[in-house]
């Protein structure tokens, strides 16, 4: 998994700076982190060369474990796997878990900043983590990209692994679930293992469920997984970029199950929360919070409103630029280096805002614009909104279609072409578009 590899690379970098080059190249650089067992706190590391595990064990184990502790922020025991031996022998200790068991240590409840727009999601996530399989089952968390869904799911995972040690927790992205299923379908044994894996757990965290829309076989399998776990009173936690009733390309049976218990949404954070998130980030990164840094944080929080990943990204960029260029962090330094972000509309403008602005302008409701009604008084604003989404955001056609009541990408394409023509031929339309662009840009 990405985080494991990222952390491992950082660990190697750290060791490189601590060891003589020859030792590093000979012993450490060929090592590869294969898997992490979070519950047993073991990191499985493959040796690049045969028969060196003894030497590694004697000379480098504690050095490696210390470096891992520094980078991963947690203590792991290292188990070396000699892959060259394994080819001829039966494996003795085979990790009986998958890489997705690896949770990002940074995604904890402690590091999750709570504000008005994620308070409820945070509270129910914590309740589920404290007493899994009891009251809140299933838990469904939804919100736009970059607002903390994965963070909360990992936080639940960590918490349960720490505090309910007997429970088997499995986190999986819906994409991974789908890919595993596709692989498993090729072979009877594999499908048996797949079913066993997903039905023998106590807590299932499945991320980005919108991914299985329109994938019938995956939906079917997930439906059975869901039912089995639910009947056995196991905890299920699902995340999505939309509310269950907006997952229009999902089997109705699944949609209704997702609404059986708790549905928590996460909305974009308010200004104060955005500032608090960056302050927390500075604290985690050990950046000294000077008066100047405070002003820079305020600037970034003012500009980036709808995506915490981008908010953090801009901040990290300033920090690393200042280190690279050896310049102090000041507001003018930040403005200079965030020019593209600060001036490009992209980050402030998303489909939801556009929809809202268009509805207000034509005096219709969000429900109307998402509906399938074809009368011109609704169809025209809908097409205008789709056109603006295409022009002003980087959303794909299917994604835009999805946020207008689950429409097909061809419908969006048609709307865009139609409005584009009308802008040239009809002055009223071109005025509408100009005014709307101004409204959206200033919002
Ligand atoms: P999503 O899964 O909804 O797309 P993520 O959980 O990946 O979003 O969050 C994106 C980034 O923003 C992550 O680095 C996460 O740690 C951070 N983040 C999101 N919400 C918060 C929060 N409330 N406090 C601190 N960091 C947050
Ligand atoms: Mg996510």
GROMACS .gro file of C-alpha atoms and ligand atoms in nm:
model
  471
    1UNK     CA    1   0.000   0.000   0.000
    2UNK     CA    2   0.111   0.349  -0.079
    3UNK     CA    3   0.160   0.471   0.276
    4UNK     CA    4   0.366   0.172   0.376
    5UNK     CA    5   0.598   0.225   0.080
    6UNK     CA    6   0.618   0.598   0.139
    7UNK     CA    7   0.715   0.551   0.500
    8UNK     CA    8   0.959   0.279   0.413
    9UNK     CA    9   1.133   0.501   0.161
   10UNK     CA   10   1.163   0.771   0.424
   11UNK     CA   11   1.305   0.515   0.664
   12UNK     CA   12   1.570   0.421   0.410
   13UNK     CA   13   1.652   0.786   0.354
   14UNK     CA   14   1.700   0.835   0.724
   15UNK     CA   15   1.930   0.534   0.748
   16UNK     CA   16   2.124   0.653   0.448
   17UNK     CA   17   2.213   0.967   0.635
   18UNK     CA   18   2.319   0.768   0.940
   19UNK     CA   19   2.530   0.490   0.787
   20UNK     CA   20   2.855   0.479   0.593
   21UNK     CA   21   2.766   0.460   0.222
   22UNK     CA   22   2.912   0.115   0.171
   23UNK     CA   23   2.718  -0.038   0.458
   24UNK     CA   24   2.402   0.128   0.343
   25UNK     CA   25   2.436   0.009  -0.016
   26UNK     CA   26   2.529  -0.344   0.084
   27UNK     CA   27   2.283  -0.419   0.357
   28UNK     CA   28   2.004  -0.169   0.378
   29UNK     CA   29   1.923  -0.038   0.035
   30UNK     CA   30   1.814  -0.382  -0.105
   31UNK     CA   31   1.556  -0.427   0.171
   32UNK     CA   32   1.189  -0.400   0.080
   33UNK     CA   33   0.896  -0.358   0.316
   34UNK     CA   34   0.635  -0.613   0.217
   35UNK     CA   35   0.361  -0.600   0.472
   36UNK     CA   36   0.269  -0.449   0.802
   37UNK     CA   37   0.068  -0.634   1.061
   38UNK     CA   38  -0.089  -0.362   1.266
   39UNK     CA   39  -0.240  -0.578   1.535
   40UNK     CA   40   0.081  -0.770   1.606
   41UNK     CA   41   0.298  -0.466   1.527
   42UNK     CA   42   0.525  -0.656   1.293
   43UNK     CA   43   0.678  -0.525   0.977
   44UNK     CA   44   0.776  -0.788   0.722
   45UNK     CA   45   1.089  -0.691   0.534
   46UNK     CA   46   1.221  -0.881   0.238
   47UNK     CA   47   1.596  -0.918   0.199
   48UNK     CA   48   1.728  -0.841  -0.144
   49UNK     CA   49   2.012  -1.093  -0.118
   50UNK     CA   50   2.012  -1.455  -0.008
   51UNK     CA   51   2.145  -1.564   0.332
   52UNK     CA   52   2.187  -1.223   0.484
   53UNK     CA   53   1.912  -1.237   0.741
   54UNK     CA   54   2.154  -1.348   1.015
   55UNK     CA   55   2.380  -1.054   0.957
   56UNK     CA   56   2.092  -0.813   0.938
   57UNK     CA   57   1.949  -0.959   1.255
   58UNK     CA   58   2.276  -0.919   1.444
   59UNK     CA   59   2.407  -0.592   1.315
   60UNK     CA   60   2.121  -0.383   1.188
   61UNK     CA   61   1.802  -0.490   1.358
   62UNK     CA   62   1.791  -0.231   1.631
   63UNK     CA   63   1.906   0.044   1.398
   64UNK     CA   64   1.626  -0.047   1.156
   65UNK     CA   65   1.365  -0.072   1.427
   66UNK     CA   66   1.464   0.266   1.565
   67UNK     CA   67   1.445   0.429   1.225
   68UNK     CA   68   1.104   0.272   1.167
   69UNK     CA   69   0.988   0.404   1.500
   70UNK     CA   70   1.096   0.756   1.408
   71UNK     CA   71   0.929   0.757   1.069
   72UNK     CA   72   0.619   0.548   1.135
   73UNK     CA   73   0.559   0.709   1.472
   74UNK     CA   74   0.504   0.364   1.615
   75UNK     CA   75   0.707   0.071   1.739
   76UNK     CA   76   0.728  -0.226   1.505
   77UNK     CA   77   0.916  -0.550   1.536
   78UNK     CA   78   1.092  -0.634   1.212
   79UNK     CA   79   1.069  -0.983   1.066
   80UNK     CA   80   1.304  -1.052   0.780
   81UNK     CA   81   1.178  -1.266   0.496
   82UNK     CA   82   1.442  -1.447   0.297
   83UNK     CA   83   1.268  -1.474  -0.038
   84UNK     CA   84   1.549  -1.680  -0.188
   85UNK     CA   85   1.504  -1.954   0.067
   86UNK     CA   86   1.132  -1.945   0.041
   87UNK     CA   87   1.135  -2.053  -0.317
   88UNK     CA   88   1.265  -2.394  -0.213
   89UNK     CA   89   1.107  -2.432   0.124
   90UNK     CA   90   0.763  -2.405   0.256
   91UNK     CA   91   0.709  -2.072   0.421
   92UNK     CA   92   0.719  -2.098   0.796
   93UNK     CA   93   0.560  -1.779   0.906
   94UNK     CA   94   0.325  -1.646   0.647
   95UNK     CA   95   0.149  -1.322   0.722
   96UNK     CA   96  -0.222  -1.408   0.734
   97UNK     CA   97  -0.347  -1.061   0.654
   98UNK     CA   98  -0.339  -0.816   0.372
   99UNK     CA   99  -0.167  -0.491   0.321
  100UNK     CA  100  -0.486  -0.296   0.358
  101UNK     CA  101  -0.459  -0.367   0.729
  102UNK     CA  102  -0.205  -0.093   0.730
  103UNK     CA  103  -0.362   0.223   0.861
  104UNK     CA  104  -0.201   0.562   0.822
  105UNK     CA  105  -0.082   0.654   1.172
  106UNK     CA  106  -0.153   1.021   1.104
  107UNK     CA  107  -0.520   0.958   1.043
  108UNK     CA  108  -0.618   0.943   1.409
  109UNK     CA  109  -0.900   1.100   1.606
  110UNK     CA  110  -0.639   1.313   1.783
  111UNK     CA  111  -0.532   1.467   1.456
  112UNK     CA  112  -0.886   1.522   1.331
  113UNK     CA  113  -0.990   1.882   1.385
  114UNK     CA  114  -1.358   1.909   1.472
  115UNK     CA  115  -1.572   2.198   1.350
  116UNK     CA  116  -1.940   2.260   1.289
  117UNK     CA  117  -1.946   2.079   0.955
  118UNK     CA  118  -1.787   1.751   1.063
  119UNK     CA  119  -1.890   1.741   1.428
  120UNK     CA  120  -2.164   1.487   1.384
  121UNK     CA  121  -1.958   1.259   1.160
  122UNK     CA  122  -1.673   1.273   1.410
  123UNK     CA  123  -1.905   1.199   1.703
  124UNK     CA  124  -2.068   0.895   1.546
  125UNK     CA  125  -1.733   0.768   1.417
  126UNK     CA  126  -1.599   0.787   1.770
  127UNK     CA  127  -1.910   0.618   1.910
  128UNK     CA  128  -1.870   0.332   1.664
  129UNK     CA  129  -1.501   0.301   1.749
  130UNK     CA  130  -1.579   0.289   2.119
  131UNK     CA  131  -1.863   0.040   2.096
  132UNK     CA  132  -1.848  -0.135   1.764
  133UNK     CA  133  -2.127  -0.372   1.656
  134UNK     CA  134  -2.371  -0.218   1.899
  135UNK     CA  135  -2.590   0.072   1.811
  136UNK     CA  136  -2.469   0.233   1.495
  137UNK     CA  137  -2.482  -0.028   1.227
  138UNK     CA  138  -2.427   0.033   0.945
  139UNK     CA  139  -2.256   0.370   0.965
  140UNK     CA  140  -2.261   0.562   0.639
  141UNK     CA  141  -2.035   0.867   0.603
  142UNK     CA  142  -2.053   1.086   0.297
  143UNK     CA  143  -1.902   1.410   0.170
  144UNK     CA  144  -1.710   1.559  -0.119
  145UNK     CA  145  -1.356   1.457  -0.192
  146UNK     CA  146  -1.087   1.584   0.045
  147UNK     CA  147  -1.311   1.643   0.345
  148UNK     CA  148  -1.184   1.370   0.576
  149UNK     CA  149  -1.382   1.053   0.510
  150UNK     CA  150  -1.078   0.829   0.474
  151UNK     CA  151  -0.918   1.000   0.771
  152UNK     CA  152  -1.217   0.915   0.990
  153UNK     CA  153  -1.228   0.555   0.867
  154UNK     CA  154  -0.862   0.502   0.949
  155UNK     CA  155  -0.920   0.666   1.287
  156UNK     CA  156  -1.197   0.417   1.361
  157UNK     CA  157  -0.966   0.135   1.250
  158UNK     CA  158  -0.680   0.245   1.475
  159UNK     CA  159  -0.905   0.293   1.769
  160UNK     CA  160  -1.065  -0.049   1.743
  161UNK     CA  161  -0.732  -0.224   1.694
  162UNK     CA  162  -0.597  -0.050   2.003
  163UNK     CA  163  -0.896  -0.084   2.229
  164UNK     CA  164  -1.074  -0.397   2.114
  165UNK     CA  165  -0.780  -0.619   2.045
  166UNK     CA  166  -0.986  -0.929   1.978
  167UNK     CA  167  -1.178  -0.779   1.691
  168UNK     CA  168  -1.068  -0.841   1.334
  169UNK     CA  169  -1.076  -0.516   1.143
  170UNK     CA  170  -1.058  -0.486   0.768
  171UNK     CA  171  -1.027  -0.162   0.574
  172UNK     CA  172  -1.063  -0.176   0.200
  173UNK     CA  173  -1.124   0.074  -0.075
  174UNK     CA  174  -1.413  -0.018  -0.301
  175UNK     CA  175  -1.170  -0.025  -0.589
  176UNK     CA  176  -0.956  -0.281  -0.413
  177UNK     CA  177  -1.265  -0.485  -0.325
  178UNK     CA  178  -1.365  -0.483  -0.692
  179UNK     CA  179  -1.019  -0.578  -0.816
  180UNK     CA  180  -0.989  -0.860  -0.566
  181UNK     CA  181  -1.327  -0.989  -0.670
  182UNK     CA  182  -1.231  -0.982  -1.038
  183UNK     CA  183  -0.917  -1.181  -0.962
  184UNK     CA  184  -1.107  -1.424  -0.744
  185UNK     CA  185  -1.379  -1.489  -0.998
  186UNK     CA  186  -1.124  -1.661  -1.219
  187UNK     CA  187  -1.077  -1.952  -0.985
  188UNK     CA  188  -1.304  -2.149  -0.751
  189UNK     CA  189  -1.050  -2.170  -0.473
  190UNK     CA  190  -0.985  -1.802  -0.487
  191UNK     CA  191  -1.349  -1.709  -0.471
  192UNK     CA  192  -1.385  -1.932  -0.166
  193UNK     CA  193  -1.094  -1.748  -0.002
  194UNK     CA  194  -1.238  -1.414  -0.100
  195UNK     CA  195  -1.571  -1.494   0.060
  196UNK     CA  196  -1.399  -1.632   0.367
  197UNK     CA  197  -1.186  -1.323   0.403
  198UNK     CA  198  -1.475  -1.079   0.387
  199UNK     CA  199  -1.713  -1.280   0.598
  200UNK     CA  200  -1.479  -1.372   0.881
  201UNK     CA  201  -1.421  -1.027   1.014
  202UNK     CA  202  -1.578  -0.821   1.290
  203UNK     CA  203  -1.545  -0.476   1.143
  204UNK     CA  204  -1.554  -0.389   0.774
  205UNK     CA  205  -1.454  -0.040   0.665
  206UNK     CA  206  -1.528   0.009   0.297
  207UNK     CA  207  -1.419   0.337   0.144
  208UNK     CA  208  -1.563   0.522  -0.158
  209UNK     CA  209  -1.856   0.293  -0.224
  210UNK     CA  210  -1.964   0.510  -0.520
  211UNK     CA  211  -1.694   0.323  -0.709
  212UNK     CA  212  -1.914   0.013  -0.739
  213UNK     CA  213  -2.197   0.201  -0.909
  214UNK     CA  214  -2.283   0.033  -1.239
  215UNK     CA  215  -2.065  -0.268  -1.148
  216UNK     CA  216  -2.330  -0.535  -1.111
  217UNK     CA  217  -2.117  -0.833  -1.014
  218UNK     CA  218  -1.940  -0.632  -0.746
  219UNK     CA  219  -2.269  -0.500  -0.611
  220UNK     CA  220  -2.408  -0.852  -0.597
  221UNK     CA  221  -2.108  -0.981  -0.404
  222UNK     CA  222  -2.105  -0.682  -0.173
  223UNK     CA  223  -2.476  -0.730  -0.110
  224UNK     CA  224  -2.407  -1.081   0.019
  225UNK     CA  225  -2.107  -0.969   0.219
  226UNK     CA  226  -2.317  -0.696   0.374
  227UNK     CA  227  -2.602  -0.931   0.462
  228UNK     CA  228  -2.375  -1.195   0.611
  229UNK     CA  229  -2.188  -0.948   0.829
  230UNK     CA  230  -2.503  -0.766   0.929
  231UNK     CA  231  -2.680  -1.086   1.029
  232UNK     CA  232  -2.383  -1.187   1.239
  233UNK     CA  233  -2.404  -0.849   1.410
  234UNK     CA  234  -2.069  -0.729   1.270
  235UNK     CA  235  -1.989  -0.362   1.229
  236UNK     CA  236  -2.004  -0.214   0.879
  237UNK     CA  237  -1.877   0.134   0.799
  238UNK     CA  238  -1.921   0.276   0.452
  239UNK     CA  239  -1.802   0.599   0.295
  240UNK     CA  240  -1.923   0.765  -0.022
  241UNK     CA  241  -1.901   1.094  -0.205
  242UNK     CA  242  -2.282   1.118  -0.202
  243UNK     CA  243  -2.579   1.037   0.020
  244UNK     CA  244  -2.730   0.690  -0.033
  245UNK     CA  245  -3.033   0.825  -0.219
  246UNK     CA  246  -2.802   1.003  -0.464
  247UNK     CA  247  -2.625   0.681  -0.557
  248UNK     CA  248  -2.868   0.638  -0.840
  249UNK     CA  249  -2.664   0.380  -1.026
  250UNK     CA  250  -2.654   0.148  -0.731
  251UNK     CA  251  -2.886  -0.145  -0.669
  252UNK     CA  252  -3.189  -0.027  -0.476
  253UNK     CA  253  -3.143  -0.308  -0.220
  254UNK     CA  254  -2.801  -0.171  -0.130
  255UNK     CA  255  -2.916   0.190  -0.122
  256UNK     CA  256  -3.190   0.107   0.122
  257UNK     CA  257  -2.956  -0.095   0.342
  258UNK     CA  258  -2.714   0.197   0.358
  259UNK     CA  259  -2.996   0.404   0.503
  260UNK     CA  260  -3.090   0.156   0.774
  261UNK     CA  261  -2.915   0.336   1.053
  262UNK     CA  262  -2.679   0.631   1.080
  263UNK     CA  263  -2.602   0.861   0.789
  264UNK     CA  264  -2.349   1.134   0.864
  265UNK     CA  265  -2.238   1.396   0.617
  266UNK     CA  266  -1.925   1.608   0.612
  267UNK     CA  267  -1.948   1.953   0.460
  268UNK     CA  268  -1.662   2.189   0.374
  269UNK     CA  269  -1.508   2.338   0.690
  270UNK     CA  270  -1.569   2.697   0.795
  271UNK     CA  271  -1.286   2.950   0.809
  272UNK     CA  272  -1.201   2.893   1.176
  273UNK     CA  273  -1.181   2.518   1.126
  274UNK     CA  274  -0.959   2.564   0.822
  275UNK     CA  275  -0.722   2.773   1.030
  276UNK     CA  276  -0.730   2.517   1.310
  277UNK     CA  277  -0.651   2.236   1.065
  278UNK     CA  278  -0.343   2.420   0.939
  279UNK     CA  279  -0.231   2.502   1.293
  280UNK     CA  280  -0.261   2.133   1.377
  281UNK     CA  281  -0.065   2.049   1.065
  282UNK     CA  282   0.211   2.291   1.168
  283UNK     CA  283   0.218   2.130   1.510
  284UNK     CA  284   0.242   1.779   1.361
  285UNK     CA  285   0.518   1.888   1.126
  286UNK     CA  286   0.702   2.063   1.407
  287UNK     CA  287   0.693   2.397   1.234
  288UNK     CA  288   0.737   2.690   1.465
  289UNK     CA  289   0.426   2.907   1.470
  290UNK     CA  290   0.550   3.262   1.427
  291UNK     CA  291   0.343   3.574   1.373
  292UNK     CA  292   0.425   3.551   1.001
  293UNK     CA  293   0.326   3.188   0.980
  294UNK     CA  294  -0.005   3.275   1.140
  295UNK     CA  295  -0.071   3.533   0.868
  296UNK     CA  296   0.023   3.283   0.600
  297UNK     CA  297  -0.214   3.028   0.752
  298UNK     CA  298  -0.491   3.287   0.751
  299UNK     CA  299  -0.422   3.367   0.388
  300UNK     CA  300  -0.434   3.004   0.277
  301UNK     CA  301  -0.746   2.938   0.485
  302UNK     CA  302  -0.916   3.234   0.320
  303UNK     CA  303  -0.837   3.114  -0.028
  304UNK     CA  304  -0.892   2.740  -0.016
  305UNK     CA  305  -1.235   2.656   0.109
  306UNK     CA  306  -1.364   2.332  -0.028
  307UNK     CA  307  -1.096   2.069  -0.004
  308UNK     CA  308  -0.878   1.997   0.298
  309UNK     CA  309  -0.633   1.795   0.092
  310UNK     CA  310  -0.569   2.104  -0.120
  311UNK     CA  311  -0.562   2.326   0.187
  312UNK     CA  312  -0.290   2.111   0.340
  313UNK     CA  313  -0.115   2.078   0.006
  314UNK     CA  314  -0.077   2.455  -0.031
  315UNK     CA  315   0.056   2.480   0.322
  316UNK     CA  316   0.309   2.199   0.275
  317UNK     CA  317   0.420   2.358  -0.046
  318UNK     CA  318   0.502   2.684   0.127
  319UNK     CA  319   0.689   2.505   0.403
  320UNK     CA  320   0.899   2.299   0.165
  321UNK     CA  321   0.965   2.592  -0.070
  322UNK     CA  322   1.088   2.800   0.219
  323UNK     CA  323   1.327   2.522   0.318
  324UNK     CA  324   1.445   2.465  -0.037
  325UNK     CA  325   1.499   2.832  -0.114
  326UNK     CA  326   1.619   2.905   0.233
  327UNK     CA  327   1.379   3.197   0.272
  328UNK     CA  328   1.162   3.290   0.567
  329UNK     CA  329   0.789   3.223   0.542
  330UNK     CA  330   0.611   3.555   0.499
  331UNK     CA  331   0.281   3.655   0.345
  332UNK     CA  332   0.450   3.794   0.034
  333UNK     CA  333   0.658   3.477  -0.001
  334UNK     CA  334   0.337   3.273   0.025
  335UNK     CA  335   0.151   3.492  -0.224
  336UNK     CA  336   0.436   3.467  -0.471
  337UNK     CA  337   0.454   3.091  -0.447
  338UNK     CA  338   0.084   3.020  -0.439
  339UNK     CA  339   0.006   3.251  -0.727
  340UNK     CA  340  -0.149   2.985  -0.944
  341UNK     CA  341  -0.360   2.847  -0.663
  342UNK     CA  342  -0.470   3.180  -0.529
  343UNK     CA  343  -0.572   3.317  -0.865
  344UNK     CA  344  -0.707   3.007  -1.038
  345UNK     CA  345  -1.074   2.960  -0.975
  346UNK     CA  346  -1.046   2.584  -0.955
  347UNK     CA  347  -1.012   2.540  -0.585
  348UNK     CA  348  -1.289   2.771  -0.483
  349UNK     CA  349  -1.536   2.657  -0.741
  350UNK     CA  350  -1.705   2.320  -0.741
  351UNK     CA  351  -2.018   2.163  -0.885
  352UNK     CA  352  -2.216   2.222  -0.567
  353UNK     CA  353  -2.151   2.597  -0.566
  354UNK     CA  354  -2.228   2.624  -0.931
  355UNK     CA  355  -2.555   2.440  -0.884
  356UNK     CA  356  -2.645   2.664  -0.592
  357UNK     CA  357  -2.564   2.984  -0.783
  358UNK     CA  358  -2.755   2.874  -1.092
  359UNK     CA  359  -3.061   2.772  -0.889
  360UNK     CA  360  -3.066   3.103  -0.712
  361UNK     CA  361  -3.025   3.293  -1.036
  362UNK     CA  362  -3.314   3.116  -1.211
  363UNK     CA  363  -3.516   3.084  -0.894
  364UNK     CA  364  -3.549   2.707  -0.889
  365UNK     CA  365  -3.458   2.452  -0.621
  366UNK     CA  366  -3.165   2.212  -0.600
  367UNK     CA  367  -3.420   1.931  -0.617
  368UNK     CA  368  -3.550   2.074  -0.945
  369UNK     CA  369  -3.208   2.098  -1.101
  370UNK     CA  370  -3.128   1.739  -1.005
  371UNK     CA  371  -3.466   1.608  -1.115
  372UNK     CA  372  -3.543   1.443  -1.448
  373UNK     CA  373  -3.818   1.693  -1.536
  374UNK     CA  374  -3.779   1.812  -1.892
  375UNK     CA  375  -3.977   2.138  -1.900
  376UNK     CA  376  -3.766   2.420  -2.036
  377UNK     CA  377  -3.781   2.631  -1.717
  378UNK     CA  378  -3.584   2.352  -1.545
  379UNK     CA  379  -3.399   2.190  -1.833
  380UNK     CA  380  -3.236   2.514  -1.943
  381UNK     CA  381  -3.088   2.610  -1.603
  382UNK     CA  382  -2.975   2.250  -1.565
  383UNK     CA  383  -2.789   2.266  -1.896
  384UNK     CA  384  -2.639   2.602  -1.805
  385UNK     CA  385  -2.516   2.458  -1.477
  386UNK     CA  386  -2.364   2.158  -1.649
  387UNK     CA  387  -2.193   2.386  -1.898
  388UNK     CA  388  -2.049   2.598  -1.619
  389UNK     CA  389  -1.929   2.292  -1.430
  390UNK     CA  390  -1.746   2.182  -1.741
  391UNK     CA  391  -1.596   2.528  -1.796
  392UNK     CA  392  -1.503   2.619  -1.441
  393UNK     CA  393  -1.408   2.293  -1.271
  394UNK     CA  394  -1.189   2.000  -1.359
  395UNK     CA  395  -1.473   1.752  -1.297
  396UNK     CA  396  -1.515   1.481  -1.559
  397UNK     CA  397  -1.834   1.442  -1.762
  398UNK     CA  398  -1.951   1.134  -1.567
  399UNK     CA  399  -1.882   1.312  -1.239
  400UNK     CA  400  -2.085   1.614  -1.348
  401UNK     CA  401  -2.362   1.384  -1.467
  402UNK     CA  402  -2.354   1.215  -1.129
  403UNK     CA  403  -2.417   1.536  -0.942
  404UNK     CA  404  -2.719   1.614  -1.156
  405UNK     CA  405  -2.931   1.322  -1.046
  406UNK     CA  406  -2.706   1.050  -1.184
  407UNK     CA  407  -2.719   1.148  -1.550
  408UNK     CA  408  -2.514   0.989  -1.822
  409UNK     CA  409  -2.198   1.161  -1.949
  410UNK     CA  410  -2.351   1.194  -2.296
  411UNK     CA  411  -2.630   1.407  -2.149
  412UNK     CA  412  -2.370   1.641  -2.003
  413UNK     CA  413  -2.182   1.655  -2.329
  414UNK     CA  414  -2.501   1.737  -2.516
  415UNK     CA  415  -2.586   2.014  -2.267
  416UNK     CA  416  -2.240   2.166  -2.299
  417UNK     CA  417  -2.250   2.169  -2.678
  418UNK     CA  418  -2.599   2.316  -2.685
  419UNK     CA  419  -2.519   2.601  -2.445
  420UNK     CA  420  -2.192   2.672  -2.621
  421UNK     CA  421  -2.385   2.728  -2.945
  422UNK     CA  422  -2.646   2.944  -2.776
  423UNK     CA  423  -2.382   3.165  -2.620
  424UNK     CA  424  -2.287   3.266  -2.973
  425UNK     CA  425  -2.633   3.291  -3.117
  426UNK     CA  426  -2.839   3.428  -2.829
  427UNK     CA  427  -2.743   3.742  -2.643
  428UNK     CA  428  -2.963   3.660  -2.344
  429UNK     CA  429  -2.785   3.333  -2.293
  430UNK     CA  430  -2.444   3.489  -2.325
  431UNK     CA  431  -2.542   3.756  -2.070
  432UNK     CA  432  -2.670   3.492  -1.830
  433UNK     CA  433  -2.345   3.300  -1.855
  434UNK     CA  434  -2.132   3.610  -1.803
  435UNK     CA  435  -2.331   3.720  -1.498
  436UNK     CA  436  -2.329   3.372  -1.350
  437UNK     CA  437  -1.952   3.343  -1.396
  438UNK     CA  438  -1.909   3.668  -1.206
  439UNK     CA  439  -2.138   3.555  -0.926
  440UNK     CA  440  -1.960   3.220  -0.896
  441UNK     CA  441  -1.615   3.376  -0.907
  442UNK     CA  442  -1.701   3.613  -0.629
  443UNK     CA  443  -1.874   3.360  -0.405
  444LIG     P1  444  -1.161   1.209   0.166
  444LIG     O1  445  -1.141   1.065   0.198
  444LIG     O2  446  -1.293   1.261   0.216
  444LIG     O3  447  -1.140   1.241   0.022
  444LIG     P2  448  -0.929   1.244   0.333
  444LIG     O4  449  -0.976   1.172   0.454
  444LIG     O5  450  -0.833   1.174   0.245
  444LIG     O6  451  -1.054   1.293   0.246
  444LIG     O7  452  -0.871   1.385   0.378
  444LIG     C1  453  -0.783   1.462   0.297
  444LIG     C2  454  -0.674   1.521   0.382
  444LIG     O8  455  -0.728   1.618   0.470
  444LIG     C3  456  -0.604   1.418   0.469
  444LIG     O9  457  -0.468   1.449   0.475
  444LIG     C4  458  -0.669   1.438   0.606
  444LIG    O10  459  -0.580   1.406   0.710
  444LIG     C5  460  -0.700   1.585   0.605
  444LIG     N1  461  -0.819   1.616   0.685
  444LIG     C6  462  -0.947   1.603   0.647
  444LIG     N2  463  -1.030   1.643   0.745
  444LIG     C7  464  -0.952   1.683   0.848
  444LIG     C8  465  -0.978   1.736   0.978
  444LIG     N3  466  -1.103   1.755   1.020
  444LIG     N4  467  -0.873   1.765   1.056
  444LIG     C9  468  -0.747   1.747   1.012
  444LIG     N5  469  -0.716   1.698   0.891
  444LIG    C10  470  -0.816   1.666   0.809
  445LIG    MG1  471  -1.093   0.909   0.069
   0.00000   0.00000   0.00000
